[in-house]
């Protein structure tokens, strides 16, 4: 297998990012007992502005303060990485905005349907040996692999 083809910019930054994310969610769980899944951060943030019954649930309203701080930390961490020289033109997105929006909608819909996202199930749920999280992660991976092969077969890149 040609690892340079899979990781043309190297793998150290992927490994470093994974370790930082893993340590971050572990620290959150060990110090507070809270699970740092991002799909719930999204829903609890919507509870600030939406009056829909789904977003008015106590689980979203009661946790939105710390979840907003958690999301801000992710954004500030990315900004700090960029400011310290991590940003490179090779990482700039060249995909049209509508494809990004469609992908975001599909991923968000899937996260709602599976009651969590890859950070909640893949990092937190798997670490706590939750069988539903294992099933969710296997479904995420199978769907991603099938989608990637379909896009390539249709001439995408």
PDB file of C-alpha atoms in Angstrom, residues 51-147:
ATOM      1  CA  UNK A  51     -39.215  27.964  19.641  1.00  0.00           C
ATOM      2  CA  UNK A  52     -39.794  24.541  18.075  1.00  0.00           C
ATOM      3  CA  UNK A  53     -40.683  21.921  20.704  1.00  0.00           C
ATOM      4  CA  UNK A  54     -37.723  19.727  19.780  1.00  0.00           C
ATOM      5  CA  UNK A  55     -35.201  22.454  20.642  1.00  0.00           C
ATOM      6  CA  UNK A  56     -37.142  23.468  23.772  1.00  0.00           C
ATOM      7  CA  UNK A  57     -36.344  20.161  25.497  1.00  0.00           C
ATOM      8  CA  UNK A  58     -34.762  20.531  28.925  1.00  0.00           C
ATOM      9  CA  UNK A  59     -31.733  18.470  27.856  1.00  0.00           C
ATOM     10  CA  UNK A  60     -30.867  21.177  25.320  1.00  0.00           C
ATOM     11  CA  UNK A  61     -31.827  24.266  27.314  1.00  0.00           C
ATOM     12  CA  UNK A  62     -30.162  23.106  30.538  1.00  0.00           C
ATOM     13  CA  UNK A  63     -26.845  22.247  28.895  1.00  0.00           C
ATOM     14  CA  UNK A  64     -26.500  24.995  26.328  1.00  0.00           C
ATOM     15  CA  UNK A  65     -24.220  27.198  28.421  1.00  0.00           C
ATOM     16  CA  UNK A  66     -21.348  24.745  28.748  1.00  0.00           C
ATOM     17  CA  UNK A  67     -21.942  23.415  25.227  1.00  0.00           C
ATOM     18  CA  UNK A  68     -21.615  26.905  23.762  1.00  0.00           C
ATOM     19  CA  UNK A  69     -18.306  27.344  25.612  1.00  0.00           C
ATOM     20  CA  UNK A  70     -17.219  23.914  24.347  1.00  0.00           C
ATOM     21  CA  UNK A  71     -17.997  24.909  20.731  1.00  0.00           C
ATOM     22  CA  UNK A  72     -16.231  28.253  21.190  1.00  0.00           C
ATOM     23  CA  UNK A  73     -13.157  26.363  22.384  1.00  0.00           C
ATOM     24  CA  UNK A  74     -13.157  24.291  19.211  1.00  0.00           C
ATOM     25  CA  UNK A  75     -13.411  27.391  17.050  1.00  0.00           C
ATOM     26  CA  UNK A  76     -10.732  29.236  19.027  1.00  0.00           C
ATOM     27  CA  UNK A  77      -8.471  26.184  18.900  1.00  0.00           C
ATOM     28  CA  UNK A  78      -8.731  26.067  15.105  1.00  0.00           C
ATOM     29  CA  UNK A  79      -8.098  29.822  14.902  1.00  0.00           C
ATOM     30  CA  UNK A  80      -5.044  29.463  17.149  1.00  0.00           C
ATOM     31  CA  UNK A  81      -3.708  26.607  15.019  1.00  0.00           C
ATOM     32  CA  UNK A  82      -4.171  28.734  11.897  1.00  0.00           C
ATOM     33  CA  UNK A  83      -2.551  31.795  13.512  1.00  0.00           C
ATOM     34  CA  UNK A  84       0.474  29.776  14.644  1.00  0.00           C
ATOM     35  CA  UNK A  85       1.235  28.746  11.083  1.00  0.00           C
ATOM     36  CA  UNK A  86      -0.865  25.610  10.718  1.00  0.00           C
ATOM     37  CA  UNK A  87      -2.887  27.147   7.902  1.00  0.00           C
ATOM     38  CA  UNK A  88      -1.599  26.172   4.500  1.00  0.00           C
ATOM     39  CA  UNK A  89      -2.993  26.824   1.038  1.00  0.00           C
ATOM     40  CA  UNK A  90      -2.977  23.050   0.473  1.00  0.00           C
ATOM     41  CA  UNK A  91      -5.829  22.757   2.986  1.00  0.00           C
ATOM     42  CA  UNK A  92      -8.113  25.321   1.385  1.00  0.00           C
ATOM     43  CA  UNK A  93     -11.484  24.009   0.312  1.00  0.00           C
ATOM     44  CA  UNK A  94     -12.194  24.150  -3.410  1.00  0.00           C
ATOM     45  CA  UNK A  95     -15.640  22.542  -3.232  1.00  0.00           C
ATOM     46  CA  UNK A  96     -18.580  24.788  -4.192  1.00  0.00           C
ATOM     47  CA  UNK A  97     -20.550  26.192  -1.243  1.00  0.00           C
ATOM     48  CA  UNK A  98     -23.749  24.392  -2.244  1.00  0.00           C
ATOM     49  CA  UNK A  99     -22.015  21.010  -2.101  1.00  0.00           C
ATOM     50  CA  UNK A 100     -20.655  21.849   1.341  1.00  0.00           C
ATOM     51  CA  UNK A 101     -24.136  22.923   2.458  1.00  0.00           C
ATOM     52  CA  UNK A 102     -25.727  19.757   1.054  1.00  0.00           C
ATOM     53  CA  UNK A 103     -23.096  17.602   2.736  1.00  0.00           C
ATOM     54  CA  UNK A 104     -23.600  19.435   6.015  1.00  0.00           C
ATOM     55  CA  UNK A 105     -27.349  18.933   5.822  1.00  0.00           C
ATOM     56  CA  UNK A 106     -26.979  15.221   5.080  1.00  0.00           C
ATOM     57  CA  UNK A 107     -24.435  14.761   7.886  1.00  0.00           C
ATOM     58  CA  UNK A 108     -26.614  16.702  10.320  1.00  0.00           C
ATOM     59  CA  UNK A 109     -29.691  14.685   9.370  1.00  0.00           C
ATOM     60  CA  UNK A 110     -27.744  11.464   9.859  1.00  0.00           C
ATOM     61  CA  UNK A 111     -26.452  12.627  13.235  1.00  0.00           C
ATOM     62  CA  UNK A 112     -30.017  13.348  14.368  1.00  0.00           C
ATOM     63  CA  UNK A 113     -31.236   9.974  13.073  1.00  0.00           C
ATOM     64  CA  UNK A 114     -28.479   8.113  14.917  1.00  0.00           C
ATOM     65  CA  UNK A 115     -28.881  10.178  18.091  1.00  0.00           C
ATOM     66  CA  UNK A 116     -25.325  11.435  17.863  1.00  0.00           C
ATOM     67  CA  UNK A 117     -22.380  12.125  15.612  1.00  0.00           C
ATOM     68  CA  UNK A 118     -18.891  10.777  15.142  1.00  0.00           C
ATOM     69  CA  UNK A 119     -17.532  12.761  18.084  1.00  0.00           C
ATOM     70  CA  UNK A 120     -20.266  11.551  20.418  1.00  0.00           C
ATOM     71  CA  UNK A 121     -20.389   7.940  19.252  1.00  0.00           C
ATOM     72  CA  UNK A 122     -16.920   7.487  17.777  1.00  0.00           C
ATOM     73  CA  UNK A 123     -14.887   9.129  20.497  1.00  0.00           C
ATOM     74  CA  UNK A 124     -17.005   9.181  23.641  1.00  0.00           C
ATOM     75  CA  UNK A 125     -19.340   6.224  23.078  1.00  0.00           C
ATOM     76  CA  UNK A 126     -16.644   3.861  21.825  1.00  0.00           C
ATOM     77  CA  UNK A 127     -14.341   4.806  24.681  1.00  0.00           C
ATOM     78  CA  UNK A 128     -17.048   3.888  27.186  1.00  0.00           C
ATOM     79  CA  UNK A 129     -17.713   0.598  25.339  1.00  0.00           C
ATOM     80  CA  UNK A 130     -21.304   1.431  24.340  1.00  0.00           C
ATOM     81  CA  UNK A 131     -22.689  -1.168  21.895  1.00  0.00           C
ATOM     82  CA  UNK A 132     -25.037   1.351  20.163  1.00  0.00           C
ATOM     83  CA  UNK A 133     -22.028   3.580  19.521  1.00  0.00           C
ATOM     84  CA  UNK A 134     -20.139   0.698  17.922  1.00  0.00           C
ATOM     85  CA  UNK A 135     -23.104   0.066  15.636  1.00  0.00           C
ATOM     86  CA  UNK A 136     -23.369   3.788  14.814  1.00  0.00           C
ATOM     87  CA  UNK A 137     -19.658   4.060  13.987  1.00  0.00           C
ATOM     88  CA  UNK A 138     -19.773   0.963  11.773  1.00  0.00           C
ATOM     89  CA  UNK A 139     -22.769   2.491   9.975  1.00  0.00           C
ATOM     90  CA  UNK A 140     -20.947   5.839   9.581  1.00  0.00           C
ATOM     91  CA  UNK A 141     -17.898   4.099   8.114  1.00  0.00           C
ATOM     92  CA  UNK A 142     -19.861   1.843   5.759  1.00  0.00           C
ATOM     93  CA  UNK A 143     -21.876   4.825   4.503  1.00  0.00           C
ATOM     94  CA  UNK A 144     -18.748   6.937   4.020  1.00  0.00           C
ATOM     95  CA  UNK A 145     -16.953   4.173   2.116  1.00  0.00           C
ATOM     96  CA  UNK A 146     -19.975   3.501  -0.106  1.00  0.00           C
ATOM     97  CA  UNK A 147     -20.457   7.227  -0.763  1.00  0.00           C
TER      98      UNK A 147
END
